[in-house]
Every structure is written in structure tokens, then in C-alpha cells.
């Protein structure tokens, strides 16, 4: 099956700093990737859709200037949390549609745990 | 937009018993309904999915049923085992490949040995 990786798996940073999270499709190309945020004991909330070659599409209520998304290539999307604050501490997960292109199936990365001190 | 409701939020079963999780969706245009299992500290893993042109799908101990008229779908796990303990999420999506998923609130399943 299609494999999606994330890096780093966890990160601790000081308040006010920026953190970059990478999402890679390892054995297939993805023109679209999705970024989710998950707080403890809650569901996955879609933050934005990352589009290769164009601007990301953000969900309502998500600050695009705070959560910068760059779909640098057909296998890499990055999420940068700018000027992070403790309330940004969360589990960030990316996903990508499968390589077949004929289904809605999405493959998820292992997630990145962000802790802002 | 789409809204997906999931029940129950927690489910405790004895090993060997069956577990059933139910979801309802609001948008009749949704046509793809996956179920994900998430273990602590990990990303969700697809365990089974169903499309709107099918009423039921089974894979070993796991089955999913879909009622398009009532706009609800259910996950059935038979002969539960301790390793089935996890959080399960249903989701709904519509249209072509690459369309976003809307997730239910999740069900924390505990299988007691």
C-alpha cells in the first residue's frame, strides 16, 4: 500500500518560535495532501488542503498566516506553525489520496506531536 | 457542509463478544465511507471502507453496512480480541478522488480479556 511519512515524529519548542513539519508520500505522487490537527481525546479536524503548484485551501477558522503550507513537490508538503504558542500544542497529521486516483481512499502519516512550552 | 455523528463515544466489550459502532451523515451527496483505527500516538489506519453503490462489505471479523436512505452506516467487529482496543473513527467523503474527509467524533473501544 501507499506509505506516507512525517518528520519529525515529535517536537518541543519555546513559545514564539516557528516549527516546520514535513509530510512525504514515499512511493507515490500526491498533487493533494491534507493537514489535520487532533487534540487529546478528540477527532481529527481538517486544517487545510495542500495543492501542488498552487495555494493551499484553508478551512474556516484556520489562520493561514499562522499555519503556512507549502506543497514543494509531488511528494512533499510542509506545514510551518509560526510564532507557536502553548495552545498550538497538538497532534498534527497529514494524509494523501492513494496513487490509483480512482478511489477516495486516503493514506495517513504517523503524526507529529507538537509541544509548545 | 457535511456533518458526521458517531455513537457511542466509548464501548467496553468482553473478549469474544461483538462490537457495533454507528455513524450518521447529513449530506446525501457523500458516496465514500471509510473506517479508521487509531492507536495511541499513531496516525489513523484504514480498516475497511464502503461506497454508496454497496450495502454491505465484509473483511474477516470486520463488516460495514450502509443505509443510504437513512444516511447511516455501521461498523461491526465480531469475536473481539484485546488488540482490537483502540479509537475508531468513521468518515464520509463525496465526489472524485482527493476529496476531503469529514470525521465522526470517534469511539474508544476497550476489549476486556
PDB file of C-alpha atoms in Angstrom:
ATOM      1  CA  UNK A   1       0.000   0.000   0.000  1.00  0.00           C
ATOM      2  CA  UNK A   2       0.875   3.666  -0.248  1.00  0.00           C
ATOM      3  CA  UNK A   3       3.088   4.987   2.541  1.00  0.00           C
ATOM      4  CA  UNK A   4       3.038   8.494   3.973  1.00  0.00           C
ATOM      5  CA  UNK A   5       5.763   9.632   6.351  1.00  0.00           C
ATOM      6  CA  UNK A   6       6.058  12.641   8.631  1.00  0.00           C
ATOM      7  CA  UNK A   7       9.049  14.319  10.171  1.00  0.00           C
ATOM      8  CA  UNK A   8       9.657  14.927  12.948  1.00  0.00           C
ATOM      9  CA  UNK A   9       7.549  12.475  14.941  1.00  0.00           C
ATOM     10  CA  UNK A  10       7.643  14.824  17.894  1.00  0.00           C
ATOM     11  CA  UNK A  11       8.990  18.294  18.604  1.00  0.00           C
ATOM     12  CA  UNK A  12       9.216  20.540  21.632  1.00  0.00           C
ATOM     13  CA  UNK A  13       9.715  24.255  21.096  1.00  0.00           C
ATOM     14  CA  UNK A  14       9.625  27.507  23.002  1.00  0.00           C
ATOM     15  CA  UNK A  15       6.734  29.904  22.715  1.00  0.00           C
ATOM     16  CA  UNK A  16       7.242  32.377  19.888  1.00  0.00           C
ATOM     17  CA  UNK A  17       9.366  30.138  17.705  1.00  0.00           C
ATOM     18  CA  UNK A  18       8.370  28.524  14.408  1.00  0.00           C
ATOM     19  CA  UNK A  19       8.223  24.828  13.707  1.00  0.00           C
ATOM     20  CA  UNK A  20       8.189  23.051  10.341  1.00  0.00           C
ATOM     21  CA  UNK A  21       6.582  19.650   9.846  1.00  0.00           C
ATOM     22  CA  UNK A  22       7.186  17.609   6.697  1.00  0.00           C
ATOM     23  CA  UNK A  23       4.789  15.191   5.040  1.00  0.00           C
ATOM     24  CA  UNK A  24       6.083  12.888   2.317  1.00  0.00           C
ATOM     25  CA  UNK A  25       4.456  10.351   0.044  1.00  0.00           C
ATOM     26  CA  UNK A  26       7.157   7.688  -0.162  1.00  0.00           C
ATOM     27  CA  UNK A  27       6.162   5.516  -3.095  1.00  0.00           C
ATOM     28  CA  UNK A  28       3.655   7.580  -4.997  1.00  0.00           C
ATOM     29  CA  UNK A  29       2.983  11.114  -6.111  1.00  0.00           C
ATOM     30  CA  UNK A  30       0.383  13.299  -4.485  1.00  0.00           C
ATOM     31  CA  UNK A  31      -0.837  16.527  -6.037  1.00  0.00           C
ATOM     32  CA  UNK A  32      -3.057  16.998  -2.994  1.00  0.00           C
ATOM     33  CA  UNK A  33      -2.325  16.437   0.682  1.00  0.00           C
ATOM     34  CA  UNK A  34      -4.423  17.186   3.723  1.00  0.00           C
ATOM     35  CA  UNK A  35      -3.349  18.530   7.109  1.00  0.00           C
ATOM     36  CA  UNK A  36      -5.288  17.684  10.261  1.00  0.00           C
ATOM     37  CA  UNK A  37      -4.986  18.692  13.892  1.00  0.00           C
ATOM     38  CA  UNK A  38      -6.062  16.421  16.701  1.00  0.00           C
ATOM     39  CA  UNK A  39      -6.350  17.496  20.332  1.00  0.00           C
ATOM     40  CA  UNK A  40      -6.273  14.829  23.080  1.00  0.00           C
ATOM     41  CA  UNK A  41      -9.308  12.554  23.060  1.00  0.00           C
ATOM     42  CA  UNK A  42     -10.831  14.427  20.142  1.00  0.00           C
ATOM     43  CA  UNK A  43     -11.411  13.729  16.488  1.00  0.00           C
ATOM     44  CA  UNK A  44      -9.322  14.827  13.526  1.00  0.00           C
ATOM     45  CA  UNK A  45     -10.111  18.332  12.348  1.00  0.00           C
ATOM     46  CA  UNK A  46      -9.136  19.263   8.816  1.00  0.00           C
ATOM     47  CA  UNK A  47      -6.991  22.381   8.774  1.00  0.00           C
ATOM     48  CA  UNK A  48      -6.168  22.792   5.112  1.00  0.00           C
ATOM     49  CA  UNK A  49      -5.759  21.161   1.747  1.00  0.00           C
ATOM     50  CA  UNK A  50      -2.287  21.418   0.268  1.00  0.00           C
ATOM     51  CA  UNK A  51      -2.148  21.682  -3.520  1.00  0.00           C
ATOM     52  CA  UNK A  52       0.990  21.165  -5.549  1.00  0.00           C
ATOM     53  CA  UNK A  53       1.652  24.199  -7.707  1.00  0.00           C
ATOM     54  CA  UNK A  54      -0.991  26.422  -6.139  1.00  0.00           C
ATOM     55  CA  UNK A  55      -2.019  27.952  -2.840  1.00  0.00           C
ATOM     56  CA  UNK A  56      -3.376  25.853  -0.028  1.00  0.00           C
ATOM     57  CA  UNK A  57      -7.067  25.931   0.782  1.00  0.00           C
ATOM     58  CA  UNK A  58      -7.747  26.607   4.462  1.00  0.00           C
ATOM     59  CA  UNK A  59     -10.786  25.539   6.433  1.00  0.00           C
ATOM     60  CA  UNK A  60     -12.908  28.141   8.120  1.00  0.00           C
ATOM     61  CA  UNK A  61     -11.329  29.425  11.307  1.00  0.00           C
ATOM     62  CA  UNK A  62      -7.781  28.343  10.458  1.00  0.00           C
ATOM     63  CA  UNK A  63      -5.319  31.241  10.267  1.00  0.00           C
ATOM     64  CA  UNK A  64      -3.396  30.922   7.028  1.00  0.00           C
ATOM     65  CA  UNK A  65      -0.699  33.331   8.207  1.00  0.00           C
ATOM     66  CA  UNK A  66      -0.076  31.227  11.273  1.00  0.00           C
ATOM     67  CA  UNK A  67      -0.136  27.828   9.598  1.00  0.00           C
ATOM     68  CA  UNK A  68       1.933  28.171   6.440  1.00  0.00           C
ATOM     69  CA  UNK A  69       1.610  25.352   3.938  1.00  0.00           C
ATOM     70  CA  UNK A  70       3.950  24.738   1.038  1.00  0.00           C
ATOM     71  CA  UNK A  71       3.479  21.850  -1.386  1.00  0.00           C
ATOM     72  CA  UNK A  72       7.035  21.912  -2.661  1.00  0.00           C
ATOM     73  CA  UNK A  73       6.888  18.866  -4.926  1.00  0.00           C
ATOM     74  CA  UNK A  74       4.692  15.943  -5.887  1.00  0.00           C
ATOM     75  CA  UNK A  75       5.923  14.042  -2.838  1.00  0.00           C
ATOM     76  CA  UNK A  76       6.391  16.734  -0.186  1.00  0.00           C
ATOM     77  CA  UNK A  77       4.144  19.118   1.698  1.00  0.00           C
ATOM     78  CA  UNK A  78       5.258  21.164   4.696  1.00  0.00           C
ATOM     79  CA  UNK A  79       3.304  22.795   7.492  1.00  0.00           C
ATOM     80  CA  UNK A  80       5.008  25.618   9.375  1.00  0.00           C
ATOM     81  CA  UNK A  81       3.498  26.729  12.660  1.00  0.00           C
ATOM     82  CA  UNK A  82       4.665  30.317  13.016  1.00  0.00           C
ATOM     83  CA  UNK A  83       5.079  32.065  16.366  1.00  0.00           C
ATOM     84  CA  UNK A  84       3.886  28.969  18.161  1.00  0.00           C
ATOM     85  CA  UNK A  85       2.058  29.287  21.478  1.00  0.00           C
ATOM     86  CA  UNK A  86       1.079  26.656  24.056  1.00  0.00           C
ATOM     87  CA  UNK A  87      -2.439  26.467  22.615  1.00  0.00           C
ATOM     88  CA  UNK A  88      -0.900  25.214  19.335  1.00  0.00           C
ATOM     89  CA  UNK A  89       0.304  22.096  21.139  1.00  0.00           C
ATOM     90  CA  UNK A  90      -1.425  19.244  19.378  1.00  0.00           C
ATOM     91  CA  UNK A  91      -1.009  16.151  17.228  1.00  0.00           C
ATOM     92  CA  UNK A  92      -0.637  17.137  13.570  1.00  0.00           C
ATOM     93  CA  UNK A  93      -1.403  14.510  10.944  1.00  0.00           C
ATOM     94  CA  UNK A  94      -1.188  14.627   7.165  1.00  0.00           C
ATOM     95  CA  UNK A  95      -2.814  12.415   4.568  1.00  0.00           C
ATOM     96  CA  UNK A  96      -2.675  11.907   0.838  1.00  0.00           C
ATOM     97  CA  UNK A  97      -5.067  10.301  -1.628  1.00  0.00           C
ATOM     98  CA  UNK A  98      -3.941   6.911  -2.876  1.00  0.00           C
ATOM     99  CA  UNK A  99      -1.899   6.538  -6.064  1.00  0.00           C
ATOM    100  CA  UNK A 100      -4.615   4.886  -8.104  1.00  0.00           C
ATOM    101  CA  UNK A 101      -6.557   8.098  -8.475  1.00  0.00           C
ATOM    102  CA  UNK A 102      -9.721   6.138  -8.900  1.00  0.00           C
ATOM    103  CA  UNK A 103     -10.846   5.997  -5.314  1.00  0.00           C
ATOM    104  CA  UNK A 104     -11.381   8.329  -2.408  1.00  0.00           C
ATOM    105  CA  UNK A 105      -9.026   6.331  -0.188  1.00  0.00           C
ATOM    106  CA  UNK A 106      -6.606   8.394   1.848  1.00  0.00           C
ATOM    107  CA  UNK A 107      -3.400   7.264   3.498  1.00  0.00           C
ATOM    108  CA  UNK A 108      -2.340   8.889   6.735  1.00  0.00           C
ATOM    109  CA  UNK A 109       1.056   9.703   8.110  1.00  0.00           C
ATOM    110  CA  UNK A 110       2.080   8.654  11.617  1.00  0.00           C
ATOM    111  CA  UNK A 111       1.549  12.141  13.012  1.00  0.00           C
ATOM    112  CA  UNK A 112       3.742  14.767  14.669  1.00  0.00           C
ATOM    113  CA  UNK A 113       3.319  15.617  18.331  1.00  0.00           C
ATOM    114  CA  UNK A 114       3.995  19.332  18.883  1.00  0.00           C
ATOM    115  CA  UNK A 115       4.518  20.641  22.395  1.00  0.00           C
ATOM    116  CA  UNK A 116       4.979  24.388  22.845  1.00  0.00           C
ATOM    117  CA  UNK A 117       6.432  25.429  26.185  1.00  0.00           C
TER     118      UNK A 117
ATOM    119  CA  UNK B   1     -21.118  21.131   4.726  1.00  0.00           C
ATOM    120  CA  UNK B   2     -21.082  17.513   5.746  1.00  0.00           C
ATOM    121  CA  UNK B   3     -21.662  16.554   9.388  1.00  0.00           C
ATOM    122  CA  UNK B   4     -20.902  13.091  10.737  1.00  0.00           C
ATOM    123  CA  UNK B   5     -22.203  11.905  14.099  1.00  0.00           C
ATOM    124  CA  UNK B   6     -20.737   8.803  15.756  1.00  0.00           C
ATOM    125  CA  UNK B   7     -22.039   6.699  18.654  1.00  0.00           C
ATOM    126  CA  UNK B   8     -21.186   5.522  21.186  1.00  0.00           C
ATOM    127  CA  UNK B   9     -18.207   7.588  22.300  1.00  0.00           C
ATOM    128  CA  UNK B  10     -16.925   4.700  24.431  1.00  0.00           C
ATOM    129  CA  UNK B  11     -17.586   0.990  24.200  1.00  0.00           C
ATOM    130  CA  UNK B  12     -16.429  -1.725  26.538  1.00  0.00           C
ATOM    131  CA  UNK B  13     -16.874  -5.352  25.497  1.00  0.00           C
ATOM    132  CA  UNK B  14     -15.766  -8.721  26.740  1.00  0.00           C
ATOM    133  CA  UNK B  15     -13.253 -10.575  24.608  1.00  0.00           C
ATOM    134  CA  UNK B  16     -15.075 -12.701  22.077  1.00  0.00           C
ATOM    135  CA  UNK B  17     -18.182 -10.528  22.017  1.00  0.00           C
ATOM    136  CA  UNK B  18     -19.204  -8.282  19.121  1.00  0.00           C
ATOM    137  CA  UNK B  19     -18.828  -4.520  18.930  1.00  0.00           C
ATOM    138  CA  UNK B  20     -21.017  -2.212  16.874  1.00  0.00           C
ATOM    139  CA  UNK B  21     -20.366   1.451  16.144  1.00  0.00           C
ATOM    140  CA  UNK B  22     -22.878   3.609  14.307  1.00  0.00           C
ATOM    141  CA  UNK B  23     -22.498   6.792  12.280  1.00  0.00           C
ATOM    142  CA  UNK B  24     -24.928   9.111  10.575  1.00  0.00           C
ATOM    143  CA  UNK B  25     -24.133  11.672   7.908  1.00  0.00           C
ATOM    144  CA  UNK B  26     -26.007  14.699   6.686  1.00  0.00           C
ATOM    145  CA  UNK B  27     -25.096  15.196   3.035  1.00  0.00           C
ATOM    146  CA  UNK B  28     -26.793  12.789   0.652  1.00  0.00           C
ATOM    147  CA  UNK B  29     -24.060  13.526  -1.920  1.00  0.00           C
ATOM    148  CA  UNK B  30     -21.490  11.659   0.182  1.00  0.00           C
ATOM    149  CA  UNK B  31     -20.533   8.419  -1.512  1.00  0.00           C
ATOM    150  CA  UNK B  32     -17.486   7.064   0.281  1.00  0.00           C
ATOM    151  CA  UNK B  33     -17.445   5.911   3.903  1.00  0.00           C
ATOM    152  CA  UNK B  34     -14.175   4.691   5.427  1.00  0.00           C
ATOM    153  CA  UNK B  35     -13.476   3.444   8.930  1.00  0.00           C
ATOM    154  CA  UNK B  36     -10.150   4.111  10.614  1.00  0.00           C
ATOM    155  CA  UNK B  37      -8.484   2.580  13.663  1.00  0.00           C
ATOM    156  CA  UNK B  38      -6.157   4.799  15.632  1.00  0.00           C
ATOM    157  CA  UNK B  39      -3.832   3.514  18.315  1.00  0.00           C
ATOM    158  CA  UNK B  40      -2.347   5.835  20.894  1.00  0.00           C
ATOM    159  CA  UNK B  41       0.211   8.220  19.438  1.00  0.00           C
ATOM    160  CA  UNK B  42      -0.204   6.950  15.887  1.00  0.00           C
ATOM    161  CA  UNK B  43      -1.928   8.062  12.717  1.00  0.00           C
ATOM    162  CA  UNK B  44      -5.258   6.540  11.654  1.00  0.00           C
ATOM    163  CA  UNK B  45      -5.177   3.304   9.679  1.00  0.00           C
ATOM    164  CA  UNK B  46      -7.891   2.352   7.224  1.00  0.00           C
ATOM    165  CA  UNK B  47      -9.567  -0.902   8.260  1.00  0.00           C
ATOM    166  CA  UNK B  48     -12.492  -1.045   5.863  1.00  0.00           C
ATOM    167  CA  UNK B  49     -14.471   1.225   3.569  1.00  0.00           C
ATOM    168  CA  UNK B  50     -17.700   1.149   1.627  1.00  0.00           C
ATOM    169  CA  UNK B  51     -19.047   3.052  -1.329  1.00  0.00           C
ATOM    170  CA  UNK B  52     -22.606   4.185  -1.866  1.00  0.00           C
ATOM    171  CA  UNK B  53     -23.332   1.578  -4.524  1.00  0.00           C
ATOM    172  CA  UNK B  54     -22.839  -1.224  -1.993  1.00  0.00           C
ATOM    173  CA  UNK B  55     -24.959  -2.071   1.045  1.00  0.00           C
ATOM    174  CA  UNK B  56     -22.549  -4.292   2.928  1.00  0.00           C
ATOM    175  CA  UNK B  57     -18.897  -5.260   2.897  1.00  0.00           C
ATOM    176  CA  UNK B  58     -17.035  -7.793   4.975  1.00  0.00           C
ATOM    177  CA  UNK B  59     -13.381  -8.497   5.660  1.00  0.00           C
ATOM    178  CA  UNK B  60     -12.774 -11.370   8.074  1.00  0.00           C
ATOM    179  CA  UNK B  61     -14.010 -10.196  11.509  1.00  0.00           C
ATOM    180  CA  UNK B  62     -14.919  -6.721  10.308  1.00  0.00           C
ATOM    181  CA  UNK B  63     -18.020  -5.696   8.387  1.00  0.00           C
ATOM    182  CA  UNK B  64     -19.600  -2.416   7.414  1.00  0.00           C
ATOM    183  CA  UNK B  65     -23.214  -1.776   6.428  1.00  0.00           C
ATOM    184  CA  UNK B  66     -24.620   1.270   4.692  1.00  0.00           C
ATOM    185  CA  UNK B  67     -28.193   2.534   4.562  1.00  0.00           C
ATOM    186  CA  UNK B  68     -28.280   5.364   2.040  1.00  0.00           C
ATOM    187  CA  UNK B  69     -31.933   6.135   2.612  1.00  0.00           C
ATOM    188  CA  UNK B  70     -31.459   6.657   6.320  1.00  0.00           C
ATOM    189  CA  UNK B  71     -27.972   8.100   5.824  1.00  0.00           C
ATOM    190  CA  UNK B  72     -26.276   5.898   8.333  1.00  0.00           C
ATOM    191  CA  UNK B  73     -23.532   3.304   8.303  1.00  0.00           C
ATOM    192  CA  UNK B  74     -22.195   0.937  10.918  1.00  0.00           C
ATOM    193  CA  UNK B  75     -19.025  -0.958  11.781  1.00  0.00           C
ATOM    194  CA  UNK B  76     -19.331  -4.475  13.154  1.00  0.00           C
ATOM    195  CA  UNK B  77     -16.429  -6.275  14.779  1.00  0.00           C
ATOM    196  CA  UNK B  78     -17.044  -9.904  15.675  1.00  0.00           C
ATOM    197  CA  UNK B  79     -15.049 -12.138  18.028  1.00  0.00           C
ATOM    198  CA  UNK B  80     -13.282  -9.148  19.519  1.00  0.00           C
ATOM    199  CA  UNK B  81      -9.722  -9.515  20.752  1.00  0.00           C
ATOM    200  CA  UNK B  82      -7.673  -7.342  23.136  1.00  0.00           C
ATOM    201  CA  UNK B  83      -5.704  -5.987  20.156  1.00  0.00           C
ATOM    202  CA  UNK B  84      -8.940  -4.512  18.824  1.00  0.00           C
ATOM    203  CA  UNK B  85      -8.778  -1.988  21.664  1.00  0.00           C
ATOM    204  CA  UNK B  86      -8.258   1.418  20.048  1.00  0.00           C
ATOM    205  CA  UNK B  87     -10.161   4.504  18.925  1.00  0.00           C
ATOM    206  CA  UNK B  88     -12.273   4.015  15.817  1.00  0.00           C
ATOM    207  CA  UNK B  89     -13.334   6.839  13.522  1.00  0.00           C
ATOM    208  CA  UNK B  90     -15.910   6.839  10.770  1.00  0.00           C
ATOM    209  CA  UNK B  91     -15.713   9.374   7.962  1.00  0.00           C
ATOM    210  CA  UNK B  92     -17.594  10.484   4.889  1.00  0.00           C
ATOM    211  CA  UNK B  93     -16.486  11.931   1.604  1.00  0.00           C
ATOM    212  CA  UNK B  94     -18.036  12.819  -1.715  1.00  0.00           C
ATOM    213  CA  UNK B  95     -17.082  13.201  -5.307  1.00  0.00           C
ATOM    214  CA  UNK B  96     -13.857  12.313  -7.003  1.00  0.00           C
ATOM    215  CA  UNK B  97     -10.600  11.080  -5.577  1.00  0.00           C
ATOM    216  CA  UNK B  98      -8.840  13.600  -3.401  1.00  0.00           C
ATOM    217  CA  UNK B  99     -11.964  15.000  -1.822  1.00  0.00           C
ATOM    218  CA  UNK B 100     -11.668  15.779   1.855  1.00  0.00           C
ATOM    219  CA  UNK B 101     -12.951  13.534   4.600  1.00  0.00           C
ATOM    220  CA  UNK B 102     -15.292  14.597   7.376  1.00  0.00           C
ATOM    221  CA  UNK B 103     -14.719  12.560  10.525  1.00  0.00           C
ATOM    222  CA  UNK B 104     -17.054  11.418  13.247  1.00  0.00           C
ATOM    223  CA  UNK B 105     -16.179  12.101  16.868  1.00  0.00           C
ATOM    224  CA  UNK B 106     -14.575   8.707  17.454  1.00  0.00           C
ATOM    225  CA  UNK B 107     -15.352   5.661  19.596  1.00  0.00           C
ATOM    226  CA  UNK B 108     -12.942   4.426  22.217  1.00  0.00           C
ATOM    227  CA  UNK B 109     -13.216   0.633  22.261  1.00  0.00           C
ATOM    228  CA  UNK B 110     -11.904  -1.401  25.166  1.00  0.00           C
ATOM    229  CA  UNK B 111     -11.862  -5.179  24.866  1.00  0.00           C
ATOM    230  CA  UNK B 112     -11.548  -6.819  28.260  1.00  0.00           C
ATOM    231  CA  UNK B 113      -9.706 -10.140  28.358  1.00  0.00           C
TER     232      UNK B 113
END
